[in-house]
Amino acid sequence: MLQEIYPDQLDNRFECKEIHDDAWVVQVSKQGLLSKKDGKHVRFYTYKELQEANIHFKQVVYGFQIASHDVFISLDRTMVENYTYTPLRTFMAQSQQVVSYAASSAYHLAQWYRRYRYCGHCGSAFHHSTSERALVCEVCGNIEYPRINPAVIVAVTSGDRLLLTKYAGREYARFALVAGFVEIGETVEEACQREVKEEVGINIKNLRYYKSQPWGVSESILMGFYTEVDGDTEITLDEEELALAQWLKADEIGDDFSTDSLTGQMIQNFKDGNY
């Protein structure tokens, strides 16, 4: 999966670091991430490369360190003219794994910084805390921390078949599993039951936790579960959420699913009989 980069690791401890020549600089725009082609891969610009190109961002903040690379996030909203911006999912697919993981995580932070420039209580400008990763209103005392959306991925099995889906109205058109965000007042287990019932009209039993994944694409923490159908296997499709839902045996699935995501690993595990 995306985050499985051992022996490298992502260190997200908060620090007030000064930017330096070798630092990776991430700028996010509506068109994607500022990117540089490097052979068959895309990557971030280093701070030195930006300086040499006379590109100067007004404000950059330290995000995290990954594989000994310091990653800084530009808060500038203006795109750099005549430079390439690559959509996030395309960037992740065309970059090496460490860079892809950095892109997902940096995007998550960049979106938070963009949305929370002003206090939602009094409207004053937020200031960056110097002691923790937080935005502080010095007028009313409101503090905002990075938003993380909890979501579930549910692999529903019926004997030797797996329930696969495809989203409706989304750019991503490959096979997926039933998924959705956890709602207020429910447990993660209840969210699994509700999402399966809402999207495909099926009841489930014997829910088993598998693994989690940070997924900056949707600013989420994903939690994966395997489960079994409970009773009728007939699908009642929620056409607003899904374009397709069908039962497939392992040898019918093919390879039309992502390889860097929790969803993809769970599908592959089913194909391999290892779930």
Short mmCIF file of C-alpha atoms in Angstrom, two decimals:
data_model
loop_
_atom_site.label_atom_id
_atom_site.label_comp_id
_atom_site.label_asym_id
_atom_site.label_seq_id
_atom_site.Cartn_x
_atom_site.Cartn_y
_atom_site.Cartn_z
CA MET A 1 0.00 0.00 0.00
CA LEU A 2 0.90 3.64 -0.37
CA GLN A 3 2.30 4.04 3.15
CA GLU A 4 4.26 0.78 3.23
CA ILE A 5 7.71 2.25 2.56
CA TYR A 6 9.78 0.36 5.16
CA PRO A 7 12.65 0.79 5.99
CA ASP A 8 11.85 4.42 5.14
CA GLN A 9 9.19 6.17 7.15
CA LEU A 10 7.13 9.34 7.42
CA ASP A 11 7.87 11.43 10.51
CA ASN A 12 5.00 13.84 11.17
CA ARG A 13 6.28 15.30 14.44
CA PHE A 14 5.59 19.03 14.56
CA GLU A 15 8.67 21.20 14.18
CA CYS A 16 9.35 24.81 13.21
CA LYS A 17 12.03 24.16 10.60
CA GLU A 18 13.70 26.60 8.26
CA ILE A 19 13.51 25.70 4.61
CA HIS A 20 16.77 24.61 2.94
CA ASP A 21 18.09 23.82 -0.54
CA ASP A 22 17.30 20.09 -0.51
CA ALA A 23 13.75 20.45 0.83
CA TRP A 24 10.85 19.28 -1.32
CA VAL A 25 8.31 22.04 -1.93
CA VAL A 26 4.66 21.15 -2.57
CA GLN A 27 2.26 23.65 -4.07
CA VAL A 28 -1.35 22.62 -4.64
CA SER A 29 -3.67 24.37 -7.10
CA LYS A 30 -7.04 23.54 -8.62
CA GLN A 31 -5.13 21.93 -11.51
CA GLY A 32 -3.03 19.72 -9.25
CA LEU A 33 0.46 19.70 -7.77
CA LEU A 34 3.40 21.70 -9.09
CA SER A 35 5.50 18.94 -10.61
CA LYS A 36 8.76 18.25 -12.40
CA LYS A 37 9.35 15.42 -14.85
CA ASP A 38 12.31 13.24 -13.89
CA GLY A 39 12.76 10.45 -16.42
CA LYS A 40 9.63 8.31 -16.39
CA HIS A 41 8.50 9.71 -13.02
CA VAL A 42 7.19 13.02 -11.73
CA ARG A 43 8.45 14.61 -8.52
CA PHE A 44 8.43 17.82 -6.51
CA TYR A 45 10.80 20.70 -7.07
CA THR A 46 13.47 21.22 -4.47
CA TYR A 47 13.77 24.63 -2.86
CA LYS A 48 17.10 25.14 -4.62
CA GLU A 49 15.55 24.41 -8.02
CA LEU A 50 12.79 26.94 -7.36
CA GLN A 51 15.30 29.58 -6.28
CA GLU A 52 17.40 28.99 -9.39
CA ALA A 53 14.25 29.39 -11.51
CA ASN A 54 13.48 32.65 -9.70
CA ILE A 55 10.28 31.19 -8.21
CA HIS A 56 9.65 32.63 -4.76
CA PHE A 57 6.62 31.62 -2.71
CA LYS A 58 5.46 34.13 -0.11
CA GLN A 59 4.76 31.57 2.61
CA VAL A 60 5.86 27.97 3.08
CA VAL A 61 5.34 25.83 6.17
CA TYR A 62 7.11 22.67 7.25
CA GLY A 63 4.90 19.61 6.88
CA PHE A 64 6.83 16.45 7.68
CA GLN A 65 9.90 14.40 6.89
CA ILE A 66 9.75 11.30 4.72
CA ALA A 67 12.69 9.05 3.87
CA SER A 68 15.00 11.78 5.25
CA HIS A 69 13.47 14.42 2.94
CA ASP A 70 11.96 17.53 4.54
CA VAL A 71 8.64 18.42 2.90
CA PHE A 72 7.42 22.02 2.92
CA ILE A 73 4.01 23.20 1.76
CA SER A 74 3.49 26.43 -0.14
CA LEU A 75 0.43 28.38 0.95
CA ASP A 76 0.50 30.55 -2.18
CA ARG A 77 -2.69 30.27 -4.19
CA THR A 78 -1.34 31.69 -7.46
CA MET A 79 -0.10 29.18 -10.01
CA VAL A 80 3.39 29.55 -11.44
CA GLU A 81 3.04 30.48 -15.11
CA ASN A 82 4.44 28.09 -17.72
CA TYR A 83 5.01 25.31 -15.19
CA THR A 84 3.28 21.93 -15.02
CA TYR A 85 0.58 21.07 -12.50
CA THR A 86 -0.40 17.41 -12.32
CA PRO A 87 -3.71 16.18 -10.84
CA LEU A 88 -3.11 14.45 -7.51
CA ARG A 89 -4.10 10.89 -8.50
CA THR A 90 -2.11 11.18 -11.74
CA PHE A 91 0.88 12.50 -9.81
CA MET A 92 0.64 9.60 -7.36
CA ALA A 93 0.41 7.06 -10.19
CA GLN A 94 3.41 8.52 -12.03
CA SER A 95 5.76 9.02 -9.07
CA GLN A 96 7.89 6.69 -6.99
CA GLN A 97 6.20 5.33 -3.88
CA VAL A 98 7.87 7.60 -1.32
CA VAL A 99 7.03 10.65 -3.44
CA SER A 100 3.47 9.40 -3.94
CA TYR A 101 2.98 8.98 -0.20
CA ALA A 102 4.43 12.44 0.38
CA ALA A 103 2.07 13.90 -2.22
CA SER A 104 -1.01 12.39 -0.58
CA SER A 105 0.00 13.58 2.88
CA ALA A 106 1.09 17.05 1.74
CA TYR A 107 -2.15 17.50 -0.20
CA HIS A 108 -4.09 16.66 2.98
CA LEU A 109 -2.29 19.38 4.92
CA ALA A 110 -2.43 21.90 2.07
CA GLN A 111 -6.21 21.57 1.82
CA TRP A 112 -6.55 22.14 5.56
CA TYR A 113 -4.41 25.27 5.47
CA ARG A 114 -6.38 26.61 2.51
CA ARG A 115 -9.79 26.11 4.11
CA TYR A 116 -8.94 27.45 7.53
CA ARG A 117 -7.45 30.87 6.92
CA TYR A 118 -10.04 32.61 9.07
CA CYS A 119 -11.68 31.75 12.38
CA GLY A 120 -15.14 30.26 12.00
CA HIS A 121 -16.21 31.79 15.33
CA CYS A 122 -15.26 35.45 14.95
CA GLY A 123 -13.86 35.83 11.43
CA SER A 124 -10.38 36.93 12.49
CA ALA A 125 -7.32 35.64 10.67
CA PHE A 126 -5.81 32.45 12.03
CA HIS A 127 -2.19 32.34 13.17
CA HIS A 128 0.07 29.30 13.01
CA SER A 129 0.87 27.82 16.40
CA THR A 130 4.57 27.58 17.21
CA SER A 131 4.10 24.66 19.62
CA GLU A 132 1.85 22.23 17.73
CA ARG A 133 0.25 21.67 14.34
CA ALA A 134 -2.72 23.94 14.89
CA LEU A 135 -4.24 27.22 13.75
CA VAL A 136 -4.99 29.66 16.56
CA CYS A 137 -7.31 32.65 16.71
CA GLU A 138 -5.66 35.26 18.90
CA VAL A 139 -8.93 37.17 19.24
CA CYS A 140 -11.37 34.55 20.58
CA GLY A 141 -9.01 31.68 21.40
CA ASN A 142 -10.47 29.20 18.91
CA ILE A 143 -8.04 26.45 17.87
CA GLU A 144 -8.36 24.30 14.75
CA TYR A 145 -6.47 21.05 14.20
CA PRO A 146 -6.05 19.20 10.88
CA ARG A 147 -9.30 17.60 9.80
CA ILE A 148 -9.21 13.83 9.38
CA ASN A 149 -12.33 12.11 8.03
CA PRO A 150 -12.84 8.52 9.27
CA ALA A 151 -14.06 6.17 6.55
CA VAL A 152 -14.65 2.44 6.16
CA ILE A 153 -13.82 0.06 3.31
CA VAL A 154 -15.93 -3.11 3.39
CA ALA A 155 -15.11 -6.30 1.48
CA VAL A 156 -18.33 -8.34 1.45
CA THR A 157 -17.96 -12.03 0.61
CA SER A 158 -20.48 -14.73 -0.22
CA GLY A 159 -18.73 -18.07 -0.31
CA ASP A 160 -16.18 -17.85 -3.13
CA ARG A 161 -17.49 -14.50 -4.43
CA LEU A 162 -16.56 -10.91 -3.61
CA LEU A 163 -18.87 -7.91 -3.98
CA LEU A 164 -17.17 -5.35 -6.23
CA THR A 165 -18.46 -1.90 -7.06
CA LYS A 166 -17.80 1.05 -9.35
CA TYR A 167 -18.58 4.61 -8.34
CA ALA A 168 -21.16 6.77 -10.10
CA GLY A 169 -20.14 10.20 -11.35
CA ARG A 170 -16.50 10.06 -10.29
CA GLU A 171 -13.28 10.26 -12.24
CA TYR A 172 -12.07 6.99 -10.68
CA ALA A 173 -13.70 4.24 -12.76
CA ARG A 174 -11.94 1.06 -11.62
CA PHE A 175 -13.28 -1.64 -9.32
CA ALA A 176 -13.73 -0.70 -5.67
CA LEU A 177 -15.41 -2.02 -2.54
CA VAL A 178 -18.34 -0.67 -0.58
CA ALA A 179 -17.06 2.40 1.25
CA GLY A 180 -18.23 5.47 3.09
CA PHE A 181 -17.63 7.94 5.87
CA VAL A 182 -18.44 7.28 9.51
CA GLU A 183 -21.39 9.39 10.65
CA ILE A 184 -21.87 11.19 13.95
CA GLY A 185 -23.10 8.95 16.76
CA GLU A 186 -22.25 5.59 15.22
CA THR A 187 -19.48 3.08 15.75
CA VAL A 188 -17.14 2.08 12.95
CA GLU A 189 -18.85 -1.33 12.89
CA GLU A 190 -22.26 0.30 12.54
CA ALA A 191 -20.91 2.45 9.71
CA CYS A 192 -19.92 -0.74 7.84
CA GLN A 193 -23.40 -2.20 8.25
CA ARG A 194 -25.11 1.04 7.22
CA GLU A 195 -22.96 1.66 4.15
CA VAL A 196 -23.45 -1.86 2.81
CA LYS A 197 -27.20 -1.67 3.41
CA GLU A 198 -27.50 1.78 1.82
CA GLU A 199 -25.37 1.11 -1.25
CA VAL A 200 -26.33 -2.45 -2.18
CA GLY A 201 -29.28 -3.39 0.09
CA ILE A 202 -27.48 -6.32 1.74
CA ASN A 203 -27.12 -7.33 5.40
CA ILE A 204 -23.75 -8.49 6.73
CA LYS A 205 -22.33 -10.56 9.59
CA ASN A 206 -18.98 -11.66 11.05
CA LEU A 207 -17.26 -8.32 10.53
CA ARG A 208 -13.45 -8.59 10.83
CA TYR A 209 -11.04 -5.65 10.99
CA TYR A 210 -8.15 -5.88 8.51
CA LYS A 211 -5.97 -2.77 8.34
CA SER A 212 -5.99 1.03 8.10
CA GLN A 213 -4.52 3.55 5.68
CA PRO A 214 -3.99 7.32 5.73
CA TRP A 215 -5.51 8.62 2.50
CA GLY A 216 -4.88 12.30 1.88
CA VAL A 217 -6.79 12.18 -1.41
CA SER A 218 -10.02 12.47 0.61
CA GLU A 219 -8.35 13.78 3.78
CA SER A 220 -9.26 10.51 5.48
CA ILE A 221 -8.14 7.65 7.62
CA LEU A 222 -9.47 4.48 5.98
CA MET A 223 -10.34 1.37 7.99
CA GLY A 224 -10.75 -1.89 6.11
CA PHE A 225 -13.02 -4.78 7.09
CA TYR A 226 -13.87 -8.19 5.66
CA THR A 227 -17.37 -9.45 6.25
CA GLU A 228 -19.87 -12.04 5.04
CA VAL A 229 -23.30 -11.61 3.54
CA ASP A 230 -26.12 -12.35 5.97
CA GLY A 231 -29.06 -13.83 4.07
CA ASP A 232 -30.18 -12.66 0.65
CA THR A 233 -27.40 -11.84 -1.85
CA GLU A 234 -29.63 -9.93 -4.27
CA ILE A 235 -28.23 -6.45 -4.92
CA THR A 236 -30.38 -3.33 -4.69
CA LEU A 237 -28.16 -0.65 -6.19
CA ASP A 238 -28.04 2.93 -4.90
CA GLU A 239 -27.61 4.54 -8.31
CA GLU A 240 -26.68 7.92 -6.86
CA GLU A 241 -23.58 6.37 -5.26
CA LEU A 242 -22.74 3.43 -7.53
CA ALA A 243 -22.71 2.75 -11.25
CA LEU A 244 -22.19 -0.97 -10.72
CA ALA A 245 -22.18 -3.66 -8.04
CA GLN A 246 -21.66 -7.34 -8.80
CA TRP A 247 -20.52 -10.62 -7.28
CA LEU A 248 -17.33 -11.99 -8.83
CA LYS A 249 -15.20 -15.07 -8.19
CA ALA A 250 -11.46 -14.64 -7.73
CA ASP A 251 -10.62 -15.74 -11.28
CA GLU A 252 -13.18 -13.29 -12.71
CA ILE A 253 -11.82 -10.14 -11.09
CA GLY A 254 -8.85 -9.38 -13.35
CA ASP A 255 -6.62 -6.42 -12.52
CA ASP A 256 -8.94 -3.43 -12.93
CA PHE A 257 -8.29 -2.00 -9.45
CA SER A 258 -5.70 0.24 -7.79
CA THR A 259 -2.51 -1.22 -6.37
CA ASP A 260 -1.54 1.54 -3.91
CA SER A 261 -4.74 1.65 -1.87
CA LEU A 262 -6.25 -0.29 1.00
CA THR A 263 -9.10 -1.22 -1.34
CA GLY A 264 -6.68 -2.67 -3.88
CA GLN A 265 -4.81 -4.71 -1.30
CA MET A 266 -8.05 -6.13 0.08
CA ILE A 267 -9.20 -7.14 -3.41
CA GLN A 268 -5.82 -8.72 -4.14
CA ASN A 269 -5.94 -10.64 -0.85
CA PHE A 270 -9.29 -12.11 -1.89
CA LYS A 271 -7.88 -13.11 -5.28
CA ASP A 272 -4.97 -14.82 -3.52
CA GLY A 273 -7.21 -16.57 -0.98
CA ASN A 274 -5.45 -14.68 1.81
CA TYR A 275 -8.10 -12.81 3.76
#
